[in-house]
PDB file of C-alpha atoms in Angstrom:
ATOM      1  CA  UNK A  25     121.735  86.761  98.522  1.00  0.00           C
ATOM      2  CA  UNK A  26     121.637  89.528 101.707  1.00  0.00           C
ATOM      3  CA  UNK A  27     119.268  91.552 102.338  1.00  0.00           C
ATOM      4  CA  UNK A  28     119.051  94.739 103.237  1.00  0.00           C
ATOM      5  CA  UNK A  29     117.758  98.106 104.439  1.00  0.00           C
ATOM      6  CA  UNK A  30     118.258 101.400 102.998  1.00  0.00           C
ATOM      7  CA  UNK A  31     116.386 104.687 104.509  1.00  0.00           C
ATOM      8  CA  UNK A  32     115.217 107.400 101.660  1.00  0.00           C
ATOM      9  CA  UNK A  33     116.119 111.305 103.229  1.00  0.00           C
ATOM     10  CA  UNK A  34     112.936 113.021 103.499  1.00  0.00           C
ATOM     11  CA  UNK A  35     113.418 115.187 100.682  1.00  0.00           C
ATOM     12  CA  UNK A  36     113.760 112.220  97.847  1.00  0.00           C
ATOM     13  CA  UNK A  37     110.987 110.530 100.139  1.00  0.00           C
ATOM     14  CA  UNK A  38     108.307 113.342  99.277  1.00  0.00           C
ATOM     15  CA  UNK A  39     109.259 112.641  95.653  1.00  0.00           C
ATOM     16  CA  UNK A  40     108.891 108.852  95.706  1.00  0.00           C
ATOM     17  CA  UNK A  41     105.332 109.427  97.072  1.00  0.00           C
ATOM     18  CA  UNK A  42     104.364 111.845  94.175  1.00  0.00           C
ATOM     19  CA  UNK A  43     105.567 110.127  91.072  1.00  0.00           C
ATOM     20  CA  UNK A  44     105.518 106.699  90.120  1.00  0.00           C
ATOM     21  CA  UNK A  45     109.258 105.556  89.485  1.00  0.00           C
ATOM     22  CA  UNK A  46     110.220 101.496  88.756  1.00  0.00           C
ATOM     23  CA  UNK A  47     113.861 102.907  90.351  1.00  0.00           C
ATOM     24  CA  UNK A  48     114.704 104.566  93.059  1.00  0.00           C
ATOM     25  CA  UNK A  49     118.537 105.531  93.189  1.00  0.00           C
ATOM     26  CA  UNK A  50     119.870 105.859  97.133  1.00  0.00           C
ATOM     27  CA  UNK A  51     123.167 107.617  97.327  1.00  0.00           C
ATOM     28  CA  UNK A  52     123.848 106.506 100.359  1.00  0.00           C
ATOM     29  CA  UNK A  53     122.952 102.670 100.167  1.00  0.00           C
ATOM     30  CA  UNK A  54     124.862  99.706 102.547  1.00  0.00           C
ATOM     31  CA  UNK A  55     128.505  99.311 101.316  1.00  0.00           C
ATOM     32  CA  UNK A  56     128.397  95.581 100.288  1.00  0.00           C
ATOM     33  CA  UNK A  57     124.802  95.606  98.314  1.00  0.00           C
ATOM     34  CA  UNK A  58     125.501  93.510  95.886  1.00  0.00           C
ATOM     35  CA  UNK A  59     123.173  93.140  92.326  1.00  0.00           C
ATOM     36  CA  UNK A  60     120.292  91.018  93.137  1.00  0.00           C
ATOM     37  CA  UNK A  61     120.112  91.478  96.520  1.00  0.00           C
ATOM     38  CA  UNK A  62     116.825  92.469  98.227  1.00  0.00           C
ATOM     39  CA  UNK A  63     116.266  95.796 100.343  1.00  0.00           C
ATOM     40  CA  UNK A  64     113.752  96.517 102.540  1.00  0.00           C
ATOM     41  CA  UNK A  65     113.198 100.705 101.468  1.00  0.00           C
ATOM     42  CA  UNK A  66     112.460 102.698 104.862  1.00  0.00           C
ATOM     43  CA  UNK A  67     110.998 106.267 105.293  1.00  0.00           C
ATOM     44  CA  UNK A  68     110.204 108.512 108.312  1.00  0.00           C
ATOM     45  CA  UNK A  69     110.763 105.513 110.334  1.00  0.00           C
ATOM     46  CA  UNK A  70     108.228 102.956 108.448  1.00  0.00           C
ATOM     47  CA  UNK A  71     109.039 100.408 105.709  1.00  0.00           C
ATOM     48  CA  UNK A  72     107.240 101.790 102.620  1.00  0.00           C
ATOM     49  CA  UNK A  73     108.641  99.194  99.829  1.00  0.00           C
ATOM     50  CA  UNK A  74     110.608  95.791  98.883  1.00  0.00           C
ATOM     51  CA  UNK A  75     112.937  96.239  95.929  1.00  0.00           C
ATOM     52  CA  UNK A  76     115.887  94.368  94.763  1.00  0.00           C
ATOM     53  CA  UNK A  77     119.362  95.944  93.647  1.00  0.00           C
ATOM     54  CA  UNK A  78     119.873  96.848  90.289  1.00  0.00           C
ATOM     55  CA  UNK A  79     123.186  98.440  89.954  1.00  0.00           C
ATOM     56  CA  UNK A  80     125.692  99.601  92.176  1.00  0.00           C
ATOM     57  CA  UNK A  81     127.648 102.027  90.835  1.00  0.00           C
ATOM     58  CA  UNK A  82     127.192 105.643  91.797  1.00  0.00           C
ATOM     59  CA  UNK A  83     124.869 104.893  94.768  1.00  0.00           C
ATOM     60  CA  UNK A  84     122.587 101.626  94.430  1.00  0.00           C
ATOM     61  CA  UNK A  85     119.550 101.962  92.033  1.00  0.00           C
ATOM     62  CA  UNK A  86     116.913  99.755  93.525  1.00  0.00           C
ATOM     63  CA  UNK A  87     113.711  98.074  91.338  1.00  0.00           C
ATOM     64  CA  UNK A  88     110.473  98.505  93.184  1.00  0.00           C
ATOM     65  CA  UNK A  89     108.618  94.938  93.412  1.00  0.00           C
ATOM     66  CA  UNK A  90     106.296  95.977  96.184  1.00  0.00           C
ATOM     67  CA  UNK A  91     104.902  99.261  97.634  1.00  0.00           C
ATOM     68  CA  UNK A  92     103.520 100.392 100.433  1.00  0.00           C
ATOM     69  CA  UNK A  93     103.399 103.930 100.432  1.00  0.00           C
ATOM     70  CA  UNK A  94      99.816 104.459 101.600  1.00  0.00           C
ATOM     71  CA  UNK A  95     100.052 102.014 104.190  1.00  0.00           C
ATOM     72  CA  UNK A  96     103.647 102.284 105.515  1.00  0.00           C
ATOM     73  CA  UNK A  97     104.403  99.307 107.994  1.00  0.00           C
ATOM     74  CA  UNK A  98     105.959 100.534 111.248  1.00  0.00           C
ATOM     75  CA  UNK A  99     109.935 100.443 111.717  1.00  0.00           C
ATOM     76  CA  UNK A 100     112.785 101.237 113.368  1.00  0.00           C
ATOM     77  CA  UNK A 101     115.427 100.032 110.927  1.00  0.00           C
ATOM     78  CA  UNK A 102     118.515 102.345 110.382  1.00  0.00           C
ATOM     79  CA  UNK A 103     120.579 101.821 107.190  1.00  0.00           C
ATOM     80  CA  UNK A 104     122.772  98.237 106.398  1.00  0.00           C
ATOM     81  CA  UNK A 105     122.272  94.676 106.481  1.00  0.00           C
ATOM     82  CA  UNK A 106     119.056  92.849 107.930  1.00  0.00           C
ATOM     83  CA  UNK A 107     119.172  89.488 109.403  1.00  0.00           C
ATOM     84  CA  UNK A 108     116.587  86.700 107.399  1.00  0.00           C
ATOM     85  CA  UNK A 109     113.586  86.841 109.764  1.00  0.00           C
ATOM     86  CA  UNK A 110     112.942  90.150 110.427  1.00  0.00           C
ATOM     87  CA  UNK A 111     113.644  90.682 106.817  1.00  0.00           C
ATOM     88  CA  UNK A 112     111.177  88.156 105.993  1.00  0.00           C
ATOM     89  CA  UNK A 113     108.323  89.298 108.497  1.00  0.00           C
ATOM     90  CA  UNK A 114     108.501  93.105 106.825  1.00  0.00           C
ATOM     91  CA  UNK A 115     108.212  91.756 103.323  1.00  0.00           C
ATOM     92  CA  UNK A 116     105.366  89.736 104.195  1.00  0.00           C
ATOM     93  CA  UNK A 117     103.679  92.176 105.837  1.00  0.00           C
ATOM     94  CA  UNK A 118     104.049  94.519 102.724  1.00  0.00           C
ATOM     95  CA  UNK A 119     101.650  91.481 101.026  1.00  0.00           C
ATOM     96  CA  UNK A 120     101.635  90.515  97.390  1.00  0.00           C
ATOM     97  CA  UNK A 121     100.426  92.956  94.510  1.00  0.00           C
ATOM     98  CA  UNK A 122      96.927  93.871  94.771  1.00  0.00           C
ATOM     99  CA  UNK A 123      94.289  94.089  92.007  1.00  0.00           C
ATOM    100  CA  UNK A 124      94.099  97.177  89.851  1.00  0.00           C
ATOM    101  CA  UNK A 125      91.329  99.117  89.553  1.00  0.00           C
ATOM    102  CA  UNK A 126      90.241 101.943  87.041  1.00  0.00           C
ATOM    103  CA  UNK A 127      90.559 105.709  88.428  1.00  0.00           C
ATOM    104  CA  UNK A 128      90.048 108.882  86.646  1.00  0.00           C
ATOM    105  CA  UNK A 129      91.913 111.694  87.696  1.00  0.00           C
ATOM    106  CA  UNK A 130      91.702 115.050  86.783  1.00  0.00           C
ATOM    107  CA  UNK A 131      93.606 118.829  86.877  1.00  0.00           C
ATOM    108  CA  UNK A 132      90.800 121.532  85.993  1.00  0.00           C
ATOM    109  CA  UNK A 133      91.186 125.322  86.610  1.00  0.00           C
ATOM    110  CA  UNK A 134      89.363 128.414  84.818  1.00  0.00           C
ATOM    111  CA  UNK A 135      91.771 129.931  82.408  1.00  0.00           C
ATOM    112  CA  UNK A 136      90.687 132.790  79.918  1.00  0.00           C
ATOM    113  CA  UNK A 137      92.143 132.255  76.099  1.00  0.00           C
ATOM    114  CA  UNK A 138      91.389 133.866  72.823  1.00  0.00           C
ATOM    115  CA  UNK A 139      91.438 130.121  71.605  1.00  0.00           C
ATOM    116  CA  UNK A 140      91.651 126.255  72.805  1.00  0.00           C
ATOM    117  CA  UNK A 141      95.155 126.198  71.663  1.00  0.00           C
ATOM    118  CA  UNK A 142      96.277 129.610  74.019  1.00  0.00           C
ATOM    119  CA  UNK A 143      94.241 127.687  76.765  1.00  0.00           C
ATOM    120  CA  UNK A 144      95.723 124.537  76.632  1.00  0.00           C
ATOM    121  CA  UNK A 145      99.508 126.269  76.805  1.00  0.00           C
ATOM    122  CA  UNK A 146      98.009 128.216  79.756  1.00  0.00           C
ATOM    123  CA  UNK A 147      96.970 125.521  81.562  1.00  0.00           C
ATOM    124  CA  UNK A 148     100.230 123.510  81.051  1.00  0.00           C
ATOM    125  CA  UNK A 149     102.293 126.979  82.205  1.00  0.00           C
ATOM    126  CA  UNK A 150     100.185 127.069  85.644  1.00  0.00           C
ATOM    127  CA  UNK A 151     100.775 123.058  85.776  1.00  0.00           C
ATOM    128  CA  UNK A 152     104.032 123.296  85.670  1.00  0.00           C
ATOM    129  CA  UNK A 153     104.541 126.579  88.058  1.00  0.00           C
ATOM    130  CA  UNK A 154     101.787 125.781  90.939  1.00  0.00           C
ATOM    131  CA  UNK A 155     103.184 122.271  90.840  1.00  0.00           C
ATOM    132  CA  UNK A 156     101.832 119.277  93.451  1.00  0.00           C
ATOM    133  CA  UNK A 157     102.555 121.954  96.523  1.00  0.00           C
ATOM    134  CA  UNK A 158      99.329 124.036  95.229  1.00  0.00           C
ATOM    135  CA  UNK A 159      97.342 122.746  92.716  1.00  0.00           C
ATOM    136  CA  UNK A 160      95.176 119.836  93.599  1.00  0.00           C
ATOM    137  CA  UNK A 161      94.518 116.784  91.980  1.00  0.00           C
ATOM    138  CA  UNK A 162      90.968 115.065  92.018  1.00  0.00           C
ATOM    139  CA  UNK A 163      90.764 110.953  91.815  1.00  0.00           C
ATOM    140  CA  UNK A 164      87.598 108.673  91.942  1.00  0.00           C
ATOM    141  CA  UNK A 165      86.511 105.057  90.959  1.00  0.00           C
ATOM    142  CA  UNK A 166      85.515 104.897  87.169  1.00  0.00           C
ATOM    143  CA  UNK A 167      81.887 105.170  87.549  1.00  0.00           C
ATOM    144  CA  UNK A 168      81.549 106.331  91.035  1.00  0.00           C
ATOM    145  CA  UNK A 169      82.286 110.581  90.832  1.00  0.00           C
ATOM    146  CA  UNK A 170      80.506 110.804  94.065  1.00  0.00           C
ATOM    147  CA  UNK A 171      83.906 109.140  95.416  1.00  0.00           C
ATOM    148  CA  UNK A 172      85.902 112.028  94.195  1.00  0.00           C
ATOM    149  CA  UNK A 173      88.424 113.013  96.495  1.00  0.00           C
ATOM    150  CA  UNK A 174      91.243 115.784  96.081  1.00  0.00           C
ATOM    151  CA  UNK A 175      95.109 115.293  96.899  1.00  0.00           C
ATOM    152  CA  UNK A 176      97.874 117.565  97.246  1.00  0.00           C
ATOM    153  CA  UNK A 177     101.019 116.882  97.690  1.00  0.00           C
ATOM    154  CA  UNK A 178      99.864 112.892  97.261  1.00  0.00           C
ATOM    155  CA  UNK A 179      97.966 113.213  99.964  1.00  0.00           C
ATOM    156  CA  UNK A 180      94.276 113.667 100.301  1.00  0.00           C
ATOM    157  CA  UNK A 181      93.022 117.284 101.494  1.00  0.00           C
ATOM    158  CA  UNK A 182      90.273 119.156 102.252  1.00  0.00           C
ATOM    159  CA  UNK A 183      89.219 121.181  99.140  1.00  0.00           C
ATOM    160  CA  UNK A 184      85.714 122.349 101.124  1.00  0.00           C
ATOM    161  CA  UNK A 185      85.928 125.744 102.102  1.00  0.00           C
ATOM    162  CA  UNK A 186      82.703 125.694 103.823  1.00  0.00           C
ATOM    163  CA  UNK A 187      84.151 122.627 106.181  1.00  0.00           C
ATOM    164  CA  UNK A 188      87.867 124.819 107.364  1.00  0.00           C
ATOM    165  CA  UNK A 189      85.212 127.463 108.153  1.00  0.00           C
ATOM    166  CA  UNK A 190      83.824 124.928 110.670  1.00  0.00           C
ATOM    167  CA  UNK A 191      86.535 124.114 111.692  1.00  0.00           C
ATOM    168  CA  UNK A 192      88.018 127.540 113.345  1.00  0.00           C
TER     169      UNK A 192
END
């Protein structure tokens, strides 16, 4: 079995980080990839997952086994094959899976509706148009809404105004 690395363009990158996919399809994977083999899956310079070749026709699709997208590890890898160690030091590094907790997480905006039913389209049209880019998200522990914190774009942000006033 080889291993290898393949490096996500910044565009399908953003994506990866906002939606959970099992398969990631690269385009522009190592010629010789072969189904089975293991890639080490590199963004913006830093590993960010393990996965393992699924197919190979039409660009390789790649299974996910391991993630680190919150906590990319550090990397200057470019695209093609990786020898055994260093492959073996990044995977380890990405650890094992970690235990799963409960989270709520939640969209909520005023709309004004004759009706639930005319509200609930609403709120589904302004999902779909102000998209990750705009609206924010808000995620805590089960049990612990004091933890709340908002993301946009998968990423957490300030949703304070009083705080960016400080801040000028």
């Amino acid at each position: 079995m080889a291993r290898w690395s393949v490096v996500l363009p910044d565009e399908q990158w953003a994506t990866e980080r906002l939606f959970q996919h099992d398969v990631v399809t690269v385009v522009d994977g190592p010629a010789g990839a072969a189904v089975g083999d293991e890639v080490l899956v590199v963004a913006e310079q830093q590993v960010v997952a393990l996965a393992r070749v699924e197919k190979t026709d039409g660009g390789l699709a790649l299974w996910y086994l391991r993630r680190a997208f919150d906590e990319p590890i550090p990397a200057a890898l470019s695209a093609g094959p990786v020898d055994e160690a260093t492959f073996r030091r990044f995977a380890e590094r990405l650890g094992g899976p970690s235990d799963k907790k409960a989270w709520l997480v939640s969209v909520a905006m005023p709309i004004e509706a004759v009706n639930p039913a005319e509200a609930v389209r609403q709120f589904w049209s302004h999902v779909l148009e102000l998209g990750p880019a705009e609206l924010p998200t808000y995620v805590w522990p089960s049990g612990d809404e004091l933890a709340m914190q908002a993301f946009v774009l998968g990423a957490e942000a300030n949703q304070d105004p009083e705080e960016e006033d400080d801040e000028d």
